[in-house]
PDB file of C-alpha atoms in Angstrom:
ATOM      1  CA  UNK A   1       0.000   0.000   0.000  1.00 42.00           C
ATOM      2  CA  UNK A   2       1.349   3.492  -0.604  1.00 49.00           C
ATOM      3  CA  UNK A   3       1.330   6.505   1.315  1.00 47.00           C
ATOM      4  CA  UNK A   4      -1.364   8.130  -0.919  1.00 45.00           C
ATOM      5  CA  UNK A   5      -3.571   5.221   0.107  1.00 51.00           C
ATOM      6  CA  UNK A   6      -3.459   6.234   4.186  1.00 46.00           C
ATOM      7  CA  UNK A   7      -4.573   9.480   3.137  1.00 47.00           C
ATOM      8  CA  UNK A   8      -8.540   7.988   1.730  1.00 47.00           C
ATOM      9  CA  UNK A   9      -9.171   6.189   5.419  1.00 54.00           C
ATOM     10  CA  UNK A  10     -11.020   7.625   8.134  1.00 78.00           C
ATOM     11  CA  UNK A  11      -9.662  10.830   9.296  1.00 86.00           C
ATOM     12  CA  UNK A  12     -10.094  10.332  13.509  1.00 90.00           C
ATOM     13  CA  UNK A  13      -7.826  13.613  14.378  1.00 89.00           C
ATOM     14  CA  UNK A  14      -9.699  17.222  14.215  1.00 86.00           C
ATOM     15  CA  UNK A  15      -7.595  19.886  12.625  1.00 81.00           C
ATOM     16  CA  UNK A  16      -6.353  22.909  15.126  1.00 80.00           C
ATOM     17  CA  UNK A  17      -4.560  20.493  17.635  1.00 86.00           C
ATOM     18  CA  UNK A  18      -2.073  21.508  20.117  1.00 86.00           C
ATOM     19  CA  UNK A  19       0.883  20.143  19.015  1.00 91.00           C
ATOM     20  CA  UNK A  20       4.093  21.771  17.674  1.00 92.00           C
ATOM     21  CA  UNK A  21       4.865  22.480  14.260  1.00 93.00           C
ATOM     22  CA  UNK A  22       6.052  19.023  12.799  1.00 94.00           C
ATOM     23  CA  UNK A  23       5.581  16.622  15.603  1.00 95.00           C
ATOM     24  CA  UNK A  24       6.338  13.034  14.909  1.00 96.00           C
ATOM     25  CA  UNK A  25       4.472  12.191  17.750  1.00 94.00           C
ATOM     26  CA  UNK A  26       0.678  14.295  16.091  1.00 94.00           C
ATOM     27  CA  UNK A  27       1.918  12.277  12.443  1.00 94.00           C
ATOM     28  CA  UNK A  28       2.247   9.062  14.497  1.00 96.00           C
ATOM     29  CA  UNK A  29      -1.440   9.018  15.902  1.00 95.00           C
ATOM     30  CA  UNK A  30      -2.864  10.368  12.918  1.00 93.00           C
ATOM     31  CA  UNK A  31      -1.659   7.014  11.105  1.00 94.00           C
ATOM     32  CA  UNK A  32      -2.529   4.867  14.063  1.00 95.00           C
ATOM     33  CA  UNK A  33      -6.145   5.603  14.504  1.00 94.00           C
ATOM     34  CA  UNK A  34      -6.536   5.906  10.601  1.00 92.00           C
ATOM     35  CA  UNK A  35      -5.885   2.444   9.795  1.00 93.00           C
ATOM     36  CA  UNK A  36      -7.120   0.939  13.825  1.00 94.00           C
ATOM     37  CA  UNK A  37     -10.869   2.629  12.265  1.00 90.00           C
ATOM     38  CA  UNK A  38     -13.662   4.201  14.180  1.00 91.00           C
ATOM     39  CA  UNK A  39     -14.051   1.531  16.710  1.00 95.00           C
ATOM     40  CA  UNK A  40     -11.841   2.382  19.364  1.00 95.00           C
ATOM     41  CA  UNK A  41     -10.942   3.560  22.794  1.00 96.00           C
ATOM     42  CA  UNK A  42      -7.731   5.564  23.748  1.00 96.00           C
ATOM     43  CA  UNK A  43      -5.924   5.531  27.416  1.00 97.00           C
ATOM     44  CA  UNK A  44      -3.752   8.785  27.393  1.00 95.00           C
ATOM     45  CA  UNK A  45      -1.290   9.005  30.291  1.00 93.00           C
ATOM     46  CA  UNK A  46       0.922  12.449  31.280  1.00 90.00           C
ATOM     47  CA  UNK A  47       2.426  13.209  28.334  1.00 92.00           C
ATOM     48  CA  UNK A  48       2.792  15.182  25.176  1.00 92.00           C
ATOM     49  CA  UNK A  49      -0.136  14.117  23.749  1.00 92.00           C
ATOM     50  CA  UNK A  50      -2.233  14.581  26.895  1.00 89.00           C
ATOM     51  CA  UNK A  51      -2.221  18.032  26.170  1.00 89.00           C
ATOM     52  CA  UNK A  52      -2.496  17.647  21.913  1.00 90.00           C
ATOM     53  CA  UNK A  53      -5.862  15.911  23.063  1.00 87.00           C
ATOM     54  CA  UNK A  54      -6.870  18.412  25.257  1.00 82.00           C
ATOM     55  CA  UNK A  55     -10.104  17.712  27.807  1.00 76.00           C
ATOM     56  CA  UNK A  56     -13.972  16.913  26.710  1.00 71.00           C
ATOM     57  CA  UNK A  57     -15.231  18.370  24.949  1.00 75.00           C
ATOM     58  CA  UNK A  58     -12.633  20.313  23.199  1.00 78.00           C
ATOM     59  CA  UNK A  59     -10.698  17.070  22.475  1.00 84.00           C
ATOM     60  CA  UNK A  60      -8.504  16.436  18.880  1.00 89.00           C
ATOM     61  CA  UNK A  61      -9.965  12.990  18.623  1.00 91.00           C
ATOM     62  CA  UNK A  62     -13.032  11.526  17.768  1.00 91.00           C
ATOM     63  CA  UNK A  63     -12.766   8.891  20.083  1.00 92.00           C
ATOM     64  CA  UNK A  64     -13.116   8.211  23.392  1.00 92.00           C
ATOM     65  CA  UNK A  65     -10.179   9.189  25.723  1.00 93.00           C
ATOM     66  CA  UNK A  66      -9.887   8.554  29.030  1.00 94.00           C
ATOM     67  CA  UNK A  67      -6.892  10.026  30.821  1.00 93.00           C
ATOM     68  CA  UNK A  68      -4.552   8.508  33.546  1.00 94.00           C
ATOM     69  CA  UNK A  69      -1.921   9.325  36.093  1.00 93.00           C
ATOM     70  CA  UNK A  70       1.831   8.535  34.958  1.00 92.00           C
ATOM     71  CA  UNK A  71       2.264   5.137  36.322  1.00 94.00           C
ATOM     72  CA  UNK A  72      -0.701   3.333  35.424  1.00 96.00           C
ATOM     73  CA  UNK A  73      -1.480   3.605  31.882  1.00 96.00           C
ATOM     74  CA  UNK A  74      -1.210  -0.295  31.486  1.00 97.00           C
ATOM     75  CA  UNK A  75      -3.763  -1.311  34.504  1.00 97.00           C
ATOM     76  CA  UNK A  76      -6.156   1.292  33.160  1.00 98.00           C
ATOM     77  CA  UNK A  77      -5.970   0.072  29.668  1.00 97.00           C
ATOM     78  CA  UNK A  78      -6.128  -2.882  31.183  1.00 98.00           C
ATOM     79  CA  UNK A  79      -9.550  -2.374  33.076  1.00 97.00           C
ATOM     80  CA  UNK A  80     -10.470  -0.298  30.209  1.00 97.00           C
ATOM     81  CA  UNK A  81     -11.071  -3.184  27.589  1.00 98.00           C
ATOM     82  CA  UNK A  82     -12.215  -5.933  30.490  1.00 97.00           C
ATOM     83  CA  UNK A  83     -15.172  -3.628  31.444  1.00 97.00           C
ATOM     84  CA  UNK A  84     -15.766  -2.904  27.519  1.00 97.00           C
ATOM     85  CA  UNK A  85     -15.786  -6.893  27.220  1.00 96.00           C
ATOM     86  CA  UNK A  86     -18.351  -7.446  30.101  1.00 97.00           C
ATOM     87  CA  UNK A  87     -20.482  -4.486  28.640  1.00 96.00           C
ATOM     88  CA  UNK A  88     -20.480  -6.410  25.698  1.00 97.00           C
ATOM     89  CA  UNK A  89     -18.362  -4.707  23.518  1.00 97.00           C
ATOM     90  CA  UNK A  90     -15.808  -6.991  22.687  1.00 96.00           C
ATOM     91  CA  UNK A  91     -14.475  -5.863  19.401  1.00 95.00           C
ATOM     92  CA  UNK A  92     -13.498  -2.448  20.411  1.00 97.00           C
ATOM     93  CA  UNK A  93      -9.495  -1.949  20.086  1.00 97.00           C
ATOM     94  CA  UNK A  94      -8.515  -0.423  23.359  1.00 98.00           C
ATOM     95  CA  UNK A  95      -4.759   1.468  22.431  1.00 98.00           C
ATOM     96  CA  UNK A  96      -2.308   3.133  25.693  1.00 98.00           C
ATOM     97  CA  UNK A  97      -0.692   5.598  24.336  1.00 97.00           C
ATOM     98  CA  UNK A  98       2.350   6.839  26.005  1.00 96.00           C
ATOM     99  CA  UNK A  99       5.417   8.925  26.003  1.00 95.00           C
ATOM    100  CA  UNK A 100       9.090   7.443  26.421  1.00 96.00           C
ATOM    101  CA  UNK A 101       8.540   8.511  30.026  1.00 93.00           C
ATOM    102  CA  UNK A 102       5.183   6.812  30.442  1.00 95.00           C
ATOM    103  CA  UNK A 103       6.836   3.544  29.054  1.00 97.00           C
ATOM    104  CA  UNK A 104      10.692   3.254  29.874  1.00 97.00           C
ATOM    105  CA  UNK A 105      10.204   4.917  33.261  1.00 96.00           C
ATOM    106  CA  UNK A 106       7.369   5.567  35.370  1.00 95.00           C
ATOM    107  CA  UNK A 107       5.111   3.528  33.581  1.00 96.00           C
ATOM    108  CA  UNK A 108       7.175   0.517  33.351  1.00 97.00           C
ATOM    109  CA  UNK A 109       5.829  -1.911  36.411  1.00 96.00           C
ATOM    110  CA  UNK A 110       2.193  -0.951  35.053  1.00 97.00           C
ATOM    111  CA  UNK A 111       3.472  -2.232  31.330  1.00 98.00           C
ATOM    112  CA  UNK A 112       4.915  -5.012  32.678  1.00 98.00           C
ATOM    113  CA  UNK A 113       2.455  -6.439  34.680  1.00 98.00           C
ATOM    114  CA  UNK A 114       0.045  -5.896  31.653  1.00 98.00           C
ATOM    115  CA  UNK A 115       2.597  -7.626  28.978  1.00 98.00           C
ATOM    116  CA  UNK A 116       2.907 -10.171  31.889  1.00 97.00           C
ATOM    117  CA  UNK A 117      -0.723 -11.013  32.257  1.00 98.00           C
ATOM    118  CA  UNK A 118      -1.319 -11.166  28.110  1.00 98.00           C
ATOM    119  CA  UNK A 119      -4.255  -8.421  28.342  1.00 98.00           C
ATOM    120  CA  UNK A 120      -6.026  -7.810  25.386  1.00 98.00           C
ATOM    121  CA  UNK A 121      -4.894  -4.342  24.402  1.00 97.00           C
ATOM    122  CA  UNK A 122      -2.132  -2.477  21.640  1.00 98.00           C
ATOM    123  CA  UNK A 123       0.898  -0.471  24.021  1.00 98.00           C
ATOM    124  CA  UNK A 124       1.914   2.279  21.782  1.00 98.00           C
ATOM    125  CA  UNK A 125       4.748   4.029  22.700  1.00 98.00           C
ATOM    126  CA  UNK A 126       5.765   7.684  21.343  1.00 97.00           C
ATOM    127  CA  UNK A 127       9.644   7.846  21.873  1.00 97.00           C
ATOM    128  CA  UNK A 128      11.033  11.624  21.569  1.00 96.00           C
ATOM    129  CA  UNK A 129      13.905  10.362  24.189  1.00 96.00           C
ATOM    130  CA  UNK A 130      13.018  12.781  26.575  1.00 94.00           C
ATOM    131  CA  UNK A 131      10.594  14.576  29.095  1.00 94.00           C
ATOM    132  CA  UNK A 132       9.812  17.233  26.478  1.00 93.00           C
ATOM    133  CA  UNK A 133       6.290  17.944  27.831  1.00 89.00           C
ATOM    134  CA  UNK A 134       7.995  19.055  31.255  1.00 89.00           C
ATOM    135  CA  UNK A 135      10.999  20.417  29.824  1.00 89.00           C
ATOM    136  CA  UNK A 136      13.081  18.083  28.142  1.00 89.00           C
ATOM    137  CA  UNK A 137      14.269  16.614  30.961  1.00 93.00           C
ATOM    138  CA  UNK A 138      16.363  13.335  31.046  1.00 91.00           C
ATOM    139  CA  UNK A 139      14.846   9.722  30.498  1.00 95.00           C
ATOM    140  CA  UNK A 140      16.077   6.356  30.374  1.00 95.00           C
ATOM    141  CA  UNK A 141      15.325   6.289  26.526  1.00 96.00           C
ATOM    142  CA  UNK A 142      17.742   9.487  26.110  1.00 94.00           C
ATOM    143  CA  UNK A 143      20.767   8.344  23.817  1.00 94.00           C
ATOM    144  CA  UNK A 144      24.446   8.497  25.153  1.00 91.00           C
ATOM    145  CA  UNK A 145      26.313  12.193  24.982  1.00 88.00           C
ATOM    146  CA  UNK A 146      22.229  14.178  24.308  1.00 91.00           C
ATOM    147  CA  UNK A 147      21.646  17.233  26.289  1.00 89.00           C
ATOM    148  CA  UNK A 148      18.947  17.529  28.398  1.00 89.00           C
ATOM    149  CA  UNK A 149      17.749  20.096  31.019  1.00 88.00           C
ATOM    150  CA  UNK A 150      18.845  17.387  34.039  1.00 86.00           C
ATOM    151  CA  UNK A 151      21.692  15.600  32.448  1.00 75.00           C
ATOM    152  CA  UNK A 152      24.842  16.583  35.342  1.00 70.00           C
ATOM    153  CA  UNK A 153      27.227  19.406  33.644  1.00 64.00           C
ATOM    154  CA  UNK A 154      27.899  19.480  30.764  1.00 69.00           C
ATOM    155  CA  UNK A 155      24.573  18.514  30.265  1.00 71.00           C
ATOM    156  CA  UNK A 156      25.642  15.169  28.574  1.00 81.00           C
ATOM    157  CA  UNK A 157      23.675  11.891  29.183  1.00 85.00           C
ATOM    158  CA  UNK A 158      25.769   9.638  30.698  1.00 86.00           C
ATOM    159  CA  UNK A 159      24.565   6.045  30.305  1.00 87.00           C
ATOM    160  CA  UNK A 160      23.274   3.805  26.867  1.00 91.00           C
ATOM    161  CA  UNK A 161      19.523   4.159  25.882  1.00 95.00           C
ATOM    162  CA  UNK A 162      17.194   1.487  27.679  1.00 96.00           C
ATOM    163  CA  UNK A 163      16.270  -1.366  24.971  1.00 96.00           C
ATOM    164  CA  UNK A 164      12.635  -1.408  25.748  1.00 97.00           C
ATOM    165  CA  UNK A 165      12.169  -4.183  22.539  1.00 97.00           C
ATOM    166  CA  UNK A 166      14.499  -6.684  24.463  1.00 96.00           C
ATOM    167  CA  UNK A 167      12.523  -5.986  27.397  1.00 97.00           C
ATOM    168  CA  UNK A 168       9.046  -6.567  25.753  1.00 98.00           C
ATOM    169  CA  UNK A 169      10.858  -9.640  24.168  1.00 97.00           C
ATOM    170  CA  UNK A 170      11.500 -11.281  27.335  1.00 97.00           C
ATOM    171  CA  UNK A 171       8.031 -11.110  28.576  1.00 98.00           C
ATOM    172  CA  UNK A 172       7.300 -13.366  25.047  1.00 97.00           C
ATOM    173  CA  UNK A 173       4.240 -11.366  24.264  1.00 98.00           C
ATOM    174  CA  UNK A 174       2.486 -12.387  20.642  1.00 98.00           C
ATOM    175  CA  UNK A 175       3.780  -9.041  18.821  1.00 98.00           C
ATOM    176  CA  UNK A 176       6.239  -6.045  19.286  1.00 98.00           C
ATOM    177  CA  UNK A 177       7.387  -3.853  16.071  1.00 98.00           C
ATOM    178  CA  UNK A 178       9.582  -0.577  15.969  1.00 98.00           C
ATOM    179  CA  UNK A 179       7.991   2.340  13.251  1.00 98.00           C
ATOM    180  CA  UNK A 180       9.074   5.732  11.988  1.00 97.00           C
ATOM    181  CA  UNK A 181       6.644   8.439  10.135  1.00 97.00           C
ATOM    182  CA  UNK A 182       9.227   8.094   7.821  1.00 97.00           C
ATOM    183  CA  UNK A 183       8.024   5.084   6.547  1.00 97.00           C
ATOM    184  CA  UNK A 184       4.048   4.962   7.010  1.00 95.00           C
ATOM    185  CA  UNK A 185       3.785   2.096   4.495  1.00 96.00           C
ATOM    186  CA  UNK A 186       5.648  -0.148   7.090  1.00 97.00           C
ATOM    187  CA  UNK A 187       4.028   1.722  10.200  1.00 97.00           C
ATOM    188  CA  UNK A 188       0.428   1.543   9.074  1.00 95.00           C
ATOM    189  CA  UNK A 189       1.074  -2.749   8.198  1.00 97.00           C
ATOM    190  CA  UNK A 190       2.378  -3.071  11.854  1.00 98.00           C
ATOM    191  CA  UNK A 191      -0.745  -1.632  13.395  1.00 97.00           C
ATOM    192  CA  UNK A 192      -3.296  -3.287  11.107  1.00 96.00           C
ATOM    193  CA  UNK A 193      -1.384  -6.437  11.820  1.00 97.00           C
ATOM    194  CA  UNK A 194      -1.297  -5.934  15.872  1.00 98.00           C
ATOM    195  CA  UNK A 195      -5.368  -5.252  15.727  1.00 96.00           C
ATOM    196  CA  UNK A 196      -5.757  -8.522  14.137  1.00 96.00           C
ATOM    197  CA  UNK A 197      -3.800 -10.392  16.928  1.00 97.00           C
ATOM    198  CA  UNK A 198      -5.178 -10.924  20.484  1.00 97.00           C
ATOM    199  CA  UNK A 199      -3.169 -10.772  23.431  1.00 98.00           C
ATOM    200  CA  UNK A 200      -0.885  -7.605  24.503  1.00 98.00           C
ATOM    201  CA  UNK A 201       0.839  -5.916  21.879  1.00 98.00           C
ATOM    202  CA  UNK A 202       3.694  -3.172  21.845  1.00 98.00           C
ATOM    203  CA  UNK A 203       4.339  -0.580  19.192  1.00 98.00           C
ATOM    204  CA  UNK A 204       7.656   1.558  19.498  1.00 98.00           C
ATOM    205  CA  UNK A 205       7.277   4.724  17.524  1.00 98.00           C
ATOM    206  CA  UNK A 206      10.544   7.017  17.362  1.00 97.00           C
ATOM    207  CA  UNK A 207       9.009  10.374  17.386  1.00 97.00           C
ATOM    208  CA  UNK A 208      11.789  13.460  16.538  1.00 96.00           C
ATOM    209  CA  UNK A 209      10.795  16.383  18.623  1.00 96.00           C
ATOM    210  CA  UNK A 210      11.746  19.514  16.809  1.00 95.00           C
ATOM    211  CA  UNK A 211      12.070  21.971  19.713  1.00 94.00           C
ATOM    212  CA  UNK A 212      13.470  19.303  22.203  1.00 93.00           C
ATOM    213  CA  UNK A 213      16.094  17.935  19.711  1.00 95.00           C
ATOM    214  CA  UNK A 214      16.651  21.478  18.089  1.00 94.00           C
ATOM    215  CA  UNK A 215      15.467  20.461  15.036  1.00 95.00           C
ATOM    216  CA  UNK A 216      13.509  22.397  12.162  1.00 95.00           C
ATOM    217  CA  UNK A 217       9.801  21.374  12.085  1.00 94.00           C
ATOM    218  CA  UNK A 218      10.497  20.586   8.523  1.00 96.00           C
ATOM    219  CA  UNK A 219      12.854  18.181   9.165  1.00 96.00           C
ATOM    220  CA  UNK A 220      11.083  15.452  11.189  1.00 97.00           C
ATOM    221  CA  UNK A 221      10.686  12.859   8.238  1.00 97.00           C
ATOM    222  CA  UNK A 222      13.927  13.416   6.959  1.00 96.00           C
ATOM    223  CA  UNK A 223      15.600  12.719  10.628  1.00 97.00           C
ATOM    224  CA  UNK A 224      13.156   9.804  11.190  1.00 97.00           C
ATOM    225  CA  UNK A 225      14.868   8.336   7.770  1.00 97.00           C
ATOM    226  CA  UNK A 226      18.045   9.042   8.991  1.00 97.00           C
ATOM    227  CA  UNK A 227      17.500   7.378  12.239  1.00 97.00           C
ATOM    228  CA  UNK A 228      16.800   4.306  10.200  1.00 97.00           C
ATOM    229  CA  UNK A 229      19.842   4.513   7.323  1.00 96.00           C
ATOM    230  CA  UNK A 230      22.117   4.829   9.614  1.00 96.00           C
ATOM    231  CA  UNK A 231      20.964   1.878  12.769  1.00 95.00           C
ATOM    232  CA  UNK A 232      20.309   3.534  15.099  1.00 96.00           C
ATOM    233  CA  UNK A 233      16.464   2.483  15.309  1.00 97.00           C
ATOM    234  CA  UNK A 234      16.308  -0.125  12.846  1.00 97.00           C
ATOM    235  CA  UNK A 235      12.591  -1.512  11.851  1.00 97.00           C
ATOM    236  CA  UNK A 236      11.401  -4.918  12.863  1.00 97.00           C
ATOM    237  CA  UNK A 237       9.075  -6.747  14.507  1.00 97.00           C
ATOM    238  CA  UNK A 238       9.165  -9.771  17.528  1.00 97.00           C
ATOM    239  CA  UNK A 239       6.552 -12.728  17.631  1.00 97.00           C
ATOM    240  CA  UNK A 240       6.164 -13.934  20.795  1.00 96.00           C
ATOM    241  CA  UNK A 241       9.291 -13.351  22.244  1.00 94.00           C
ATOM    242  CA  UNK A 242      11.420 -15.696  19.455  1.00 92.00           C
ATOM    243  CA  UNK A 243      10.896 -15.050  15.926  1.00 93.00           C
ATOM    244  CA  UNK A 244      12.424 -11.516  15.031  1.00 95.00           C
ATOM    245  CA  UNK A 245      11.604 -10.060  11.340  1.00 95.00           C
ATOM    246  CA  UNK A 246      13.603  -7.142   9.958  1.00 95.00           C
ATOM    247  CA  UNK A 247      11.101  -5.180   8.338  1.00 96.00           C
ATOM    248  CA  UNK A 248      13.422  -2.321   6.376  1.00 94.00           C
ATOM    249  CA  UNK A 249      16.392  -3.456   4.946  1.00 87.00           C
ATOM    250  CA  UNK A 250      19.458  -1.039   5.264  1.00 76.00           C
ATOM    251  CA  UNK A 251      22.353  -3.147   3.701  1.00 74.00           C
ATOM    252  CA  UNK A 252      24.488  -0.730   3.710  1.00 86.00           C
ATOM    253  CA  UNK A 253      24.337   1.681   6.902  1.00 93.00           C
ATOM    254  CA  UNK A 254      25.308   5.519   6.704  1.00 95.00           C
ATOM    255  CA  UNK A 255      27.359   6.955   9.105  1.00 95.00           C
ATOM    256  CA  UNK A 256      25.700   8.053  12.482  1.00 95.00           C
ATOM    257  CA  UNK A 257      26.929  11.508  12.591  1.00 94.00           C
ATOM    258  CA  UNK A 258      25.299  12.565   9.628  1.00 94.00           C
ATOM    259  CA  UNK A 259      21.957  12.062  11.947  1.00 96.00           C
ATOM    260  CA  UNK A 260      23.132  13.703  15.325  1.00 94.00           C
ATOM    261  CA  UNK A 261      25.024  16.741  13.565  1.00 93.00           C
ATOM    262  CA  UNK A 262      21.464  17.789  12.658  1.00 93.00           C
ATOM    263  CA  UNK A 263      20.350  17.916  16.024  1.00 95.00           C
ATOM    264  CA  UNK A 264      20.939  20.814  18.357  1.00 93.00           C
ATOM    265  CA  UNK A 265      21.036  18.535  21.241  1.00 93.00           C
ATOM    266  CA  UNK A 266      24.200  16.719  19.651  1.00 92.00           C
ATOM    267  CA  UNK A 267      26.450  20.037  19.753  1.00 88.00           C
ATOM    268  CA  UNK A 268      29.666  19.779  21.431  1.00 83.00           C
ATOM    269  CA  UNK A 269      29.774  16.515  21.584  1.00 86.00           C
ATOM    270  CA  UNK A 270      33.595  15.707  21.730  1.00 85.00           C
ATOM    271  CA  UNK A 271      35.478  12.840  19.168  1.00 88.00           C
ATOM    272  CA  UNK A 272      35.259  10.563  21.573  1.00 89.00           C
ATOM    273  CA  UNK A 273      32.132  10.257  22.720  1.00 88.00           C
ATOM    274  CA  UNK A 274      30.518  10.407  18.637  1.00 90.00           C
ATOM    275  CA  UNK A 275      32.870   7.250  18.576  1.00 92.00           C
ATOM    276  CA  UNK A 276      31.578   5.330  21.636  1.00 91.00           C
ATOM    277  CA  UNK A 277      27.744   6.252  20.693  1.00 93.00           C
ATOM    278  CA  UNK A 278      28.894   5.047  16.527  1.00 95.00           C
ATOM    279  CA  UNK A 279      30.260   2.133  18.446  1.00 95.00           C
ATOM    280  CA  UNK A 280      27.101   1.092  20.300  1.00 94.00           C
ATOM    281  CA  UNK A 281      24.338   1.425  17.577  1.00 95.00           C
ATOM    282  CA  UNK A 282      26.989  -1.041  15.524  1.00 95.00           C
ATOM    283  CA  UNK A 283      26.743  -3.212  18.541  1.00 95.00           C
ATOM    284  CA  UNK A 284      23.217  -3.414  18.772  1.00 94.00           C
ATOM    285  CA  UNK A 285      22.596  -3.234  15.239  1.00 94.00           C
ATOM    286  CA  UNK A 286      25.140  -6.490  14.544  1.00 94.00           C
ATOM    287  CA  UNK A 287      23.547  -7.893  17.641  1.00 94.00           C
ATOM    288  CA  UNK A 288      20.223  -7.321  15.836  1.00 94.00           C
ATOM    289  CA  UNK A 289      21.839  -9.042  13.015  1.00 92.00           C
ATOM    290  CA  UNK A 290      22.619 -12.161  14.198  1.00 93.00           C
ATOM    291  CA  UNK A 291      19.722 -12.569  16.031  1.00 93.00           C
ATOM    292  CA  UNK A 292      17.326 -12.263  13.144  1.00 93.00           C
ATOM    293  CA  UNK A 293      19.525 -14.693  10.751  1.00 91.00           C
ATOM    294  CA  UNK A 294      19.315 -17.379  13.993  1.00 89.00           C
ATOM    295  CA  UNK A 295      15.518 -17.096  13.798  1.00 88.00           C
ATOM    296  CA  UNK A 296      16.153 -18.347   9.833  1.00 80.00           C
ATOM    297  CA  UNK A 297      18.662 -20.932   9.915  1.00 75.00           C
TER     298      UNK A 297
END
C-alpha cells in the first residue's frame, strides 16, 4: 500500500490540535487511529499528547479518551477493555498511548504487569527520548552524549539508551514492532497487523521532537529516515518473544553523525564520545543481526 492510500481512510484527528509544528508524535497518531478505524478507545497518560488531546469536549480525537496518572497507563488500559468486554463490547481496540517517560520509566511496572498477564490491548509508545512535555528533561530512553535540562554538567547523558524491545521480548508477548513516520507504508502494516492479533501488543514509535532535539519542524521525516539509514532504530518486529523479522532493509548503513550533527542537542559533543555512541548502535545493530539470521537458519 502506498502513502497516498493512508490518506482515503477515516480521518479520527480534528484539525487545530495543540501540538508543535512538525511533531512526529501528532503524524504518528494520525496514522494509528486511521488504519485501527472508528471503533476504538484511547488511554492517554501524562504526556505530550495529553495536552495535543486536550479535555472533553474540546478534544482532537473523535474517540473516546480517558486520561490517567503517569504510572498506570497499562492497569487502566487494562480495566479499560475488560469492562468494555463485560459491557459487551468486545471488538473495540482499546490502544495506551504513552510517552518514552510513560513507558521506559514511570510507567514501566504498570506495562509489565500488563505484557505479563497477556491483556487484550495495543501499548503504543511515542519515543522523543526525553521529558519534552515538562521540559526536556532526562529519560532512560535518552541516547548516550544528548543534552537535556537534568543531564549533570555538561549537560551530557551519561549512560546507553534502555532497549525497551528486548525488554518486551522477554516477557514473550504475541507481537512487538519498531515504526518511523518516515516510513508509514511499514508503520500503518504493523498496526493493522497488531489489531488482528489478540493478546498484549507493543508498538515503538521514534518520534523526533523539533524543539526538544533542536530540530527544524520541517525536518522530522527526513531525521526519522536518517535514524533508520544509519541503525540507530532499525525496523522490525518480535513474535512472541522468538521469531524476530527485519522489516526495512538497510544493507548498507550511513554513518551516524550525519543524523546527530542535525540535532541541536548533539552540539559539542567531543570525538570521543561520537565514537563510543557510533560504536554502540553497531553493537546493537550487529547484535540485531545475528539474532534475526538465527531465527532463519
Amino acid at each position: 500500500m502506498r502513502a497516498s492510500d493512508l490518506l482515503q481512510d477515516q480521518e479520527m484527528i480534528y484539525s487545530g490540535h495543540n501540538a508543535c509544528p512538525g511533531c512526529a508524535a501528532a503524524l504518528s497518531v494520525r496514522y494509528l487511529t486511521r488504519a485501527l478505524g472508528t471503533d476504538l478507545a484511547i488511554v492517554l497518560t501524562a504526556s505530550c499528547w495529553s495536552i495535543i488531546a486536550g479535555m472533553p469536549p474540546l478534544t482532537a480525537l473523535k474517540c473516546p479518551v480517558l486520561h490517567c496518572p503517569f504510572p498506570s497507563a497499562g492497569a487502566v488500559g487494562s480495566g479499560l477493555k475488560r469492562g468494555l468486554k463485560l459491557k459487551g463490547y468486545p471488538d473495540t481496540t482499546v490502544v495506551v498511548l504513552a510517552g518514552d517517560g510513560g513507558t521506559f520509566d514511570i510507567g514501566l511496572q504498570a506495562l509489565s504487569g500488563a505484557a505479563q498477564r497477556n491483556e487484550d490491548l495495543i501499548f503504543v509508545c511515542y519515543d522523543n527520548e526525553a521529558y519534552m512535555n515538562t521540559g526536556m528533561q532526562s529519560s532512560s530512553a535518552t541516547p548516550f552524549g544528548a543534552r537535556t535540562a537534568t543531564a549533570p554538567y555538561p549537560l551530557f547523558k551519561e549512560g546507553q539508551k534502555k532497549n525497551i524491545m528486548q525488554i518486551m521480548a522477554a516477557h514473550v508477548i504475541p507481537y512487538a514492532a519498531t515504526a518511523t513516520v518516515a516510513f508509514p507504508e511499514d508503520m500503518e502494516r504493523k498496526i493493522k497487523k497488531a489489531s488482528s492479533i489478540k493478546g498484549f501488543r507493543f508498538i515503538h514509535i521514534l518520534s523526533p521532537c523539533p524543539p526538544g532535539w533542536g530540530t527544524e519542524s520541517s525536518d522530522t521525516i527526513h531525521l526519522s529516515r536518517l535514524a533508520v539509514a544509519t541503525g540507530a532504530f532499525p525496523l522490525y518486529e518480535i513474535y512472541n518473544g522468538a521469531l524476530w523479522e527485519m522489516t526495512v532493509h538497510e544493507e548498507k548503513r550511513i554513518p551516524l553523525s550525519e543524523y546527530l550533527t542535525c540535532q541541536r542537542r548533539f552540539r559539542g559533543m567531543d570525538p570521543e564520545r561520537m565514537k563510543a555512541l557510533q560504536e554502540e548502535v553497531d553493537h546493537d545493530w550487529e547484535a540485531l543481526r545475528k539474532k534475526i539470521a538465527h531465527c532463519h537458519e
